[in-house]
Short mmCIF file of C-alpha atoms and ligand atoms in Angstrom, two decimals:
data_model
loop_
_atom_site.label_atom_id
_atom_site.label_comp_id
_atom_site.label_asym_id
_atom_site.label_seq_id
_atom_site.Cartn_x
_atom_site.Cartn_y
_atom_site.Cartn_z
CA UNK A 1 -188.52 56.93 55.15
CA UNK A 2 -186.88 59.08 57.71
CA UNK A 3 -184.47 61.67 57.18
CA UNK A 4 -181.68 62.64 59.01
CA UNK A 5 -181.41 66.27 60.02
CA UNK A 6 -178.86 67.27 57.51
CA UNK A 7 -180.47 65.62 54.84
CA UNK A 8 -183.82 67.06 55.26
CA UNK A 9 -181.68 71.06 55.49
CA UNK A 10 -179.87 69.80 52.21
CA UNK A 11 -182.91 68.92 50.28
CA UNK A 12 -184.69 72.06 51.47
CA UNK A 13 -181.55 74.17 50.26
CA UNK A 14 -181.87 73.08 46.49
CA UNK A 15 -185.38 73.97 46.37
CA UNK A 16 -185.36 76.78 47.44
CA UNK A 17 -182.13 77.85 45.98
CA UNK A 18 -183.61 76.64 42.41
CA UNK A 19 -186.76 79.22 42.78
CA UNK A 20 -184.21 81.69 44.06
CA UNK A 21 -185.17 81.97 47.63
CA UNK A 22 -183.22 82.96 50.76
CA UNK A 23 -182.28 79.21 51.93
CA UNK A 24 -181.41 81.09 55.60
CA UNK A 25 -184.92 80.61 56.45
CA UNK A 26 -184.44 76.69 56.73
CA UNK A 27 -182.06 76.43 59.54
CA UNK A 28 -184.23 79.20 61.62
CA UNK A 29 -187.10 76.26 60.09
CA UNK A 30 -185.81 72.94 61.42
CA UNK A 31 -184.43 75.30 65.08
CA UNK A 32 -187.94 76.00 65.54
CA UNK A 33 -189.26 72.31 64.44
CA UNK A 34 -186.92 70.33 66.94
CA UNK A 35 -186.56 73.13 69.49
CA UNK A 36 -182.77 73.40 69.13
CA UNK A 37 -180.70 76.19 69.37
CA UNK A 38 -178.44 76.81 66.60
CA UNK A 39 -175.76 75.28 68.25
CA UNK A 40 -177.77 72.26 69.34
CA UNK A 41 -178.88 72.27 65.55
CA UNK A 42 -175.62 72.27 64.74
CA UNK A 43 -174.16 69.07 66.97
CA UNK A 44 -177.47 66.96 65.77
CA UNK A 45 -177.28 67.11 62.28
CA UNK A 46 -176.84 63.46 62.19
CA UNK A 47 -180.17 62.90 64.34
CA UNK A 48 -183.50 61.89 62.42
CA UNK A 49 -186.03 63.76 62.76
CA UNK A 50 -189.17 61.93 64.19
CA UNK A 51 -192.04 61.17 61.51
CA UNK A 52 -194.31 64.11 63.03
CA UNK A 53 -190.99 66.68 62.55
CA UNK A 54 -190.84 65.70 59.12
CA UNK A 55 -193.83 66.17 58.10
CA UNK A 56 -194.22 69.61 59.80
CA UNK A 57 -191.13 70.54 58.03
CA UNK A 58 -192.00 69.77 54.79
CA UNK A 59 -195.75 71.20 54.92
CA UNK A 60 -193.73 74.30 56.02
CA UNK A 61 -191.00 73.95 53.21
CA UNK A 62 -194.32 74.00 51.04
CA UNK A 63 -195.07 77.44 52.47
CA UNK A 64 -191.60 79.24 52.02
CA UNK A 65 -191.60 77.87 48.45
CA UNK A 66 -194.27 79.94 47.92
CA UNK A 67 -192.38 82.58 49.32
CA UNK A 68 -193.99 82.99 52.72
CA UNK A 69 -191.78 85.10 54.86
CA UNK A 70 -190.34 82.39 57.64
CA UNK A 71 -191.84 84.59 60.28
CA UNK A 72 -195.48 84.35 58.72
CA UNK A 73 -194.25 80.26 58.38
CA UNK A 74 -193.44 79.81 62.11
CA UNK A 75 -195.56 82.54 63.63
CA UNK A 76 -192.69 84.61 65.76
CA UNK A 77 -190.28 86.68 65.26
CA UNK A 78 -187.84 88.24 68.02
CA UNK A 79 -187.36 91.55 68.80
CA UNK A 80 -185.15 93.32 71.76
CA UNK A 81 -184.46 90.02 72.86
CA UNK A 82 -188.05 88.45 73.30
CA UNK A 83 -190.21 86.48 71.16
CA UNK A 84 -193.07 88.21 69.59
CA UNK A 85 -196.42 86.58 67.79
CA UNK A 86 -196.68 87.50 63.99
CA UNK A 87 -199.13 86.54 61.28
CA UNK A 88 -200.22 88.27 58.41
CA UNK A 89 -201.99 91.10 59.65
CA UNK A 90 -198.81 93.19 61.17
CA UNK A 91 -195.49 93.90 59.99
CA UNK A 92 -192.59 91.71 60.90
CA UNK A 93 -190.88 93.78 63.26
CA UNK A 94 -187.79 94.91 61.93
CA UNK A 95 -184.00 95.54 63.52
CA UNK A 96 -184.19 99.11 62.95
CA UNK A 97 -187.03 99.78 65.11
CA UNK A 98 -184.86 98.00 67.88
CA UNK A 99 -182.94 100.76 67.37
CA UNK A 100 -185.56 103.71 67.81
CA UNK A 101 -186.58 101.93 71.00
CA UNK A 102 -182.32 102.00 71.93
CA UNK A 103 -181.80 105.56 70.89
CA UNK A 104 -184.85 107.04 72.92
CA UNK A 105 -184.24 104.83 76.06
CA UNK A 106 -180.72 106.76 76.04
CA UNK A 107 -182.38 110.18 75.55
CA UNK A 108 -185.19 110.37 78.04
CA UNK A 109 -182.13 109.65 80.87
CA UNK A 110 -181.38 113.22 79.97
CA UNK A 111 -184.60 114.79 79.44
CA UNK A 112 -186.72 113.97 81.95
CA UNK A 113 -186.89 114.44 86.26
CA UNK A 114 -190.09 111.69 86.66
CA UNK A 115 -189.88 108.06 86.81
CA UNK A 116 -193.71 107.86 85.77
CA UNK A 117 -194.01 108.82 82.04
CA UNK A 118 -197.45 108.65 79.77
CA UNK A 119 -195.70 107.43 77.09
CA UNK A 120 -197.75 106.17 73.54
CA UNK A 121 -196.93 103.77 69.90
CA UNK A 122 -198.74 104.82 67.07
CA UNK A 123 -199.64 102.23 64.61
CA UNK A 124 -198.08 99.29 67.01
CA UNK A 125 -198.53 96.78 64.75
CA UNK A 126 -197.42 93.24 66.50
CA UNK A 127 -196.86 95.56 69.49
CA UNK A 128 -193.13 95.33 69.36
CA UNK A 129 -192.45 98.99 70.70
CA UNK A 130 -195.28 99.45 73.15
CA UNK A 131 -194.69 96.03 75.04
CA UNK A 132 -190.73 96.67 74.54
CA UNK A 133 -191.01 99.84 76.60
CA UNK A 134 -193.19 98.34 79.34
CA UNK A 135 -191.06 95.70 80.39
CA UNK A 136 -188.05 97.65 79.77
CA UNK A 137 -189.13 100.43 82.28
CA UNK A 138 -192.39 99.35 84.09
CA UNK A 139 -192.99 102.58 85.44
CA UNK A 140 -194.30 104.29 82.51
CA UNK A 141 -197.92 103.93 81.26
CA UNK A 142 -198.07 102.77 77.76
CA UNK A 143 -200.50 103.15 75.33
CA UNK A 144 -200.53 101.34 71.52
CA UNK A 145 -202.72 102.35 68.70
CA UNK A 146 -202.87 101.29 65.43
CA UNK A 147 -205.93 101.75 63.09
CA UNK A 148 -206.47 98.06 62.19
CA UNK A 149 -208.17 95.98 64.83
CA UNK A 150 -206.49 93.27 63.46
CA UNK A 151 -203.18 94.33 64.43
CA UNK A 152 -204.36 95.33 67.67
CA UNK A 153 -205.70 91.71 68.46
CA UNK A 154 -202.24 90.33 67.72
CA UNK A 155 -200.73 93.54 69.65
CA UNK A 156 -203.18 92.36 72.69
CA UNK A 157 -201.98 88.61 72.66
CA UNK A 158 -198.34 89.77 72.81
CA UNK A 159 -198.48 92.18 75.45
CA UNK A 160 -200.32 89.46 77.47
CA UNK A 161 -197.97 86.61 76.67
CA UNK A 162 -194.79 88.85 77.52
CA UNK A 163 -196.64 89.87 80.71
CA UNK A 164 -196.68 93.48 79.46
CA UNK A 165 -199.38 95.80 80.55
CA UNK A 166 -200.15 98.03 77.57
CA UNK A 167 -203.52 99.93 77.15
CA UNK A 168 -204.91 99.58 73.90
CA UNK A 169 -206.96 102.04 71.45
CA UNK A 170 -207.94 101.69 67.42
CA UNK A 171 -208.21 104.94 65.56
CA UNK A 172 -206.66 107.00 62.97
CA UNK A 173 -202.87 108.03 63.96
CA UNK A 174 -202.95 110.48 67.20
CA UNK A 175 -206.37 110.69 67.35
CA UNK A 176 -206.93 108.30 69.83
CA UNK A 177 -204.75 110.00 72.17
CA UNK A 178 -205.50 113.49 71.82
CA UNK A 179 -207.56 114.08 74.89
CA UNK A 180 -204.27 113.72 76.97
CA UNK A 181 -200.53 115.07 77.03
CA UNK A 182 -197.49 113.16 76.48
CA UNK A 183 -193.97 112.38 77.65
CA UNK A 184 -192.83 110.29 74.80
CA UNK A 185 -194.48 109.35 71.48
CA UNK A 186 -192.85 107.21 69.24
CA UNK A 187 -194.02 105.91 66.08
CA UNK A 188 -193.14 103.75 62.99
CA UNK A 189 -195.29 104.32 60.66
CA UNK A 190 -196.15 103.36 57.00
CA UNK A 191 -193.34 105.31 55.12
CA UNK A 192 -193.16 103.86 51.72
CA UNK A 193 -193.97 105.77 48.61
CA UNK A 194 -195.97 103.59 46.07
CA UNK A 195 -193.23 103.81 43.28
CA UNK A 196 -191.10 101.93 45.66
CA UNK A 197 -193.08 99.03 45.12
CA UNK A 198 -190.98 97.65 42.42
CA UNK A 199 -187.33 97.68 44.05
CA UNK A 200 -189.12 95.47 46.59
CA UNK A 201 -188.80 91.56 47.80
CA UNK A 202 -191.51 89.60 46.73
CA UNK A 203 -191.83 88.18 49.85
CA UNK A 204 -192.59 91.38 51.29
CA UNK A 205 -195.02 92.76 48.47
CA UNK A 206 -197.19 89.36 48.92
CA UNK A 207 -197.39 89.28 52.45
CA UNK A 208 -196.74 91.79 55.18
CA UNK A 209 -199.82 94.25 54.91
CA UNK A 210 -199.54 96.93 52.67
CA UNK A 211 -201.41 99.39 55.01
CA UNK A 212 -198.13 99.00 57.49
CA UNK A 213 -195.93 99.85 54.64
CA UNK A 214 -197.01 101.96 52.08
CA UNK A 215 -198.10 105.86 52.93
CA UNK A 216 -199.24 108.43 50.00
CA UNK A 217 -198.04 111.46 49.45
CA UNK A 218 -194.33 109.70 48.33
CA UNK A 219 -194.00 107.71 51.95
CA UNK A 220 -194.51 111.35 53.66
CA UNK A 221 -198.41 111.55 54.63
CA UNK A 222 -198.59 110.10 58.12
CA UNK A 223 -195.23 112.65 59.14
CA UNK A 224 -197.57 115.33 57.97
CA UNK A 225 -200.08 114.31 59.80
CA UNK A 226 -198.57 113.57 63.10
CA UNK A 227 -196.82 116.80 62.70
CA UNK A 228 -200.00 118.50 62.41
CA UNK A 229 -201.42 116.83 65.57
CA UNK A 230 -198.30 115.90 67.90
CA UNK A 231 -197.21 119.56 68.94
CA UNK A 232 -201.01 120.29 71.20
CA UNK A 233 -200.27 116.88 72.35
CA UNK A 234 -196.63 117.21 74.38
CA UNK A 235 -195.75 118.09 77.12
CA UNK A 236 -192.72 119.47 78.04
CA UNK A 237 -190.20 118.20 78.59
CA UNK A 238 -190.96 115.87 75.94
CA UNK A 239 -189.43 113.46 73.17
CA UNK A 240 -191.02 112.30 69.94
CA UNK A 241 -189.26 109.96 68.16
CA UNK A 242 -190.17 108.45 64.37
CA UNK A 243 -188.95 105.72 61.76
CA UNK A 244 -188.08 106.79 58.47
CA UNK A 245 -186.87 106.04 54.89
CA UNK A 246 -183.42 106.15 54.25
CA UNK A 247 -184.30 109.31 52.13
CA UNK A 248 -186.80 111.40 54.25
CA UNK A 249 -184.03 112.99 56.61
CA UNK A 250 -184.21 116.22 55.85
CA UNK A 251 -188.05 116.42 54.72
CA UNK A 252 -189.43 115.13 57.96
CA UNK A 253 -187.12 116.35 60.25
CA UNK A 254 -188.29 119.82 58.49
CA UNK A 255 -191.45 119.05 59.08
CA UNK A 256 -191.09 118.87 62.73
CA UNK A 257 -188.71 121.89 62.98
CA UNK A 258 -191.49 123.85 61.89
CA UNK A 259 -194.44 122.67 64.55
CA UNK A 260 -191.58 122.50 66.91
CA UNK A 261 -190.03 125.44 66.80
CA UNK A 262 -188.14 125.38 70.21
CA UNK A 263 -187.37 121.57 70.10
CA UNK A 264 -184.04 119.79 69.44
CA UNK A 265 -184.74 117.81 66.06
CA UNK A 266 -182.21 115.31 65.23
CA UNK A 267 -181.78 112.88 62.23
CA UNK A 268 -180.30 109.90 63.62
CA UNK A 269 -178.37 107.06 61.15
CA UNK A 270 -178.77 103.48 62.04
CA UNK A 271 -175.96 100.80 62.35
CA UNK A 272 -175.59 100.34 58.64
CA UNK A 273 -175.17 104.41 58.39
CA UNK A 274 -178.82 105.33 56.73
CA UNK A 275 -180.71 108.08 58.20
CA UNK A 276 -183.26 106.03 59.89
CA UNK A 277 -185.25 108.20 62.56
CA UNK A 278 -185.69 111.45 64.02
CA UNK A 279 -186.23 112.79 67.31
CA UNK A 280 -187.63 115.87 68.57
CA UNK A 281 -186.76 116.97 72.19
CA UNK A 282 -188.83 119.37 73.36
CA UNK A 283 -187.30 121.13 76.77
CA UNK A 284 -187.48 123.73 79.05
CA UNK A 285 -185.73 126.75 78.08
N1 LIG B 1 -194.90 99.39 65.22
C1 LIG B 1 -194.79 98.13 64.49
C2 LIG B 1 -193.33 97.84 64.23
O1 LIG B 1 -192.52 98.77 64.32
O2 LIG B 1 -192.99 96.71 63.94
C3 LIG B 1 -195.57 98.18 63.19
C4 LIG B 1 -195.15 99.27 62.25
S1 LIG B 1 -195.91 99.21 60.65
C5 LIG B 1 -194.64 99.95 59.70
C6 LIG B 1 -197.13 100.51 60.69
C7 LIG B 1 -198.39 100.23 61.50
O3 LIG B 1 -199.21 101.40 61.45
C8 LIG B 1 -199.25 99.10 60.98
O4 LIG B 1 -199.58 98.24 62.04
C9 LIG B 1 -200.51 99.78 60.43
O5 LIG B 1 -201.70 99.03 60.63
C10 LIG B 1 -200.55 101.05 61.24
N2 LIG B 1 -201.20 102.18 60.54
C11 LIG B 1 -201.18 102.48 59.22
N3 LIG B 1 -201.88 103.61 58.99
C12 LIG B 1 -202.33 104.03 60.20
C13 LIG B 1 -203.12 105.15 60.61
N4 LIG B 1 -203.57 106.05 59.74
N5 LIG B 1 -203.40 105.27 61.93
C14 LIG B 1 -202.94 104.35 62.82
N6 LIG B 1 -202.20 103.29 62.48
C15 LIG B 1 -201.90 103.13 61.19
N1 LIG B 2 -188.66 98.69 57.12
C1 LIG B 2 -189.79 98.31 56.32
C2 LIG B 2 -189.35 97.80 54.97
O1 LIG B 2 -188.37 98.23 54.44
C3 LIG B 2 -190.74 99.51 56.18
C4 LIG B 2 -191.43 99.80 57.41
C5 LIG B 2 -192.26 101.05 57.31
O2 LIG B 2 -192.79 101.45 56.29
N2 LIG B 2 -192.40 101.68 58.42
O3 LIG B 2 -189.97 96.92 54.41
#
């Protein structure tokens, strides 16, 4: 029996309403089953969907039932308007790191005199950052790390899909960059304490990697860290800019004040008005 578009969306609704799930995640489904646009979507609700679409939807309905993150479901996710590869091995990237890549494309106008920059992503993850700033300014060099080869490989696909020439190194935070200086380093790292764990979604807890989340030392060990190793590692001018918690303002951006001690160091909110990264600006004085 075939089902009409709406039909299908309705049915897939109640299920997933009746376990409690976000029922968002069936429209962005049946968009990326037919190929529609929302709009298109939208205007062909009457249309059935062919026997093959139907039973790719439903295998897939299956797999957010089970509370599979619709990213992990359909493989992509976008990010600064292009589509990036995701499976369980990296993060989904997020909205807020659109806006660390936003905030520091606005601040190196100011900062620095060269067009070429050696610029560098620790922990890229999908790659989202490092292949953003490539093809937003080809001139710089740009260099992702991230101490799962896992991540890397999916890192590697996307940066050769997008057309996005990114060098690539696995290792521990900056280490893998520490035999060269800097322009710009920016990093999202794992910054969630382990009590956390419980005031989170399911669907996060059970699949995105907990090595790209969760950091010891209450979400605060890999700002240590790079604070210990960023400051040999600049050069100057330069600009580091990091993700954080909602709550770590003050403590990281402390952090860096101290290793930075004639840098700029900024907490910056994001759109819904949470602290949300910091940047240091390190400049000639
Ligand atoms: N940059 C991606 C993004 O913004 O969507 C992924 C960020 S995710 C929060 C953190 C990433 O850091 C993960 O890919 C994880 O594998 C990596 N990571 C965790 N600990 C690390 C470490 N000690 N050294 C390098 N990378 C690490
Ligand atoms: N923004 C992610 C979350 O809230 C956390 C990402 C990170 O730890 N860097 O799930």
């Amino acid at each position: 029996m075939t089902e009409r578009i709406y039909e299908a969306r309705n049915r897939a609704f109640s299920l997933l309403k009746e376990k409690g799930l976000d029922h968002g995640s069936v429209t962005v489904l049946l968009q990326h089953i037919t190929g529609f646009s929302h709009v298109m979507l939208l205007a062909n609700m009457q249309t059935e969907l062919t026997e093959t679409q139907q039973r790719r939807f439903w295998q897939k309905v299956d797999e957010l039932l089970k509370g599979k993150p619709v990213q992990y479901v359909i493989g992509v996710e976008s990010f600064y308007g292009r589509i990036f590869n995701v499976d369980e091995h990296v993060l989904i990237p997020r909205p807020e790191t659109e806006e660390l890549i936003f905030h520091m494309l606005e601040r190196q106008k100011f900062l620095f005199q060269n067009k070429t920059l050696n610029v560098a992503d620790i922990g890229t993850g999908s790659g989202a950052i490092a292949v953003t700033m490539k093809l937003e300014v080809p001139e710089w060099e740009v260099t992702a790390t991230d101490i799962s080869d896992d991540a890397l490989e999916v890192a590697k696909v996307n940066a050769e899909k997008l057309g996005a020439e990114v060098h690539f190194r696995q290792g521990n935070l900056a280490a893998p960059l520490s035999n060269e200086k800097w322009d710009i380093i920016l990093s999202n790292p794992p910054y969630i304490a382990d009590y956390e764990a419980k005031e989170m979604a399911a669907t996060v807890l059970d699949y995105e990697p907990h090595e790209a989340l969760f950091a010891e030392e209450n979400g605060l060990f890999c700002y240590r860290e790079l604070a210990a190793q960023l400051p040999q590692m600049m050069n100057t001018p330069g600009l580091v800019g990091v993700e954080i918690g909602y709550a770590q303002g003050e403590v990281v951006a402390n952090l860096f004040k101290e290793v930075f001690p004639n840098a700029v160091v900024d907490i910056v909110r994001d759109i819904n008005g949470k602290d949300r990264m910091i940047f240091c600006e390190i400049s000639l004085r």
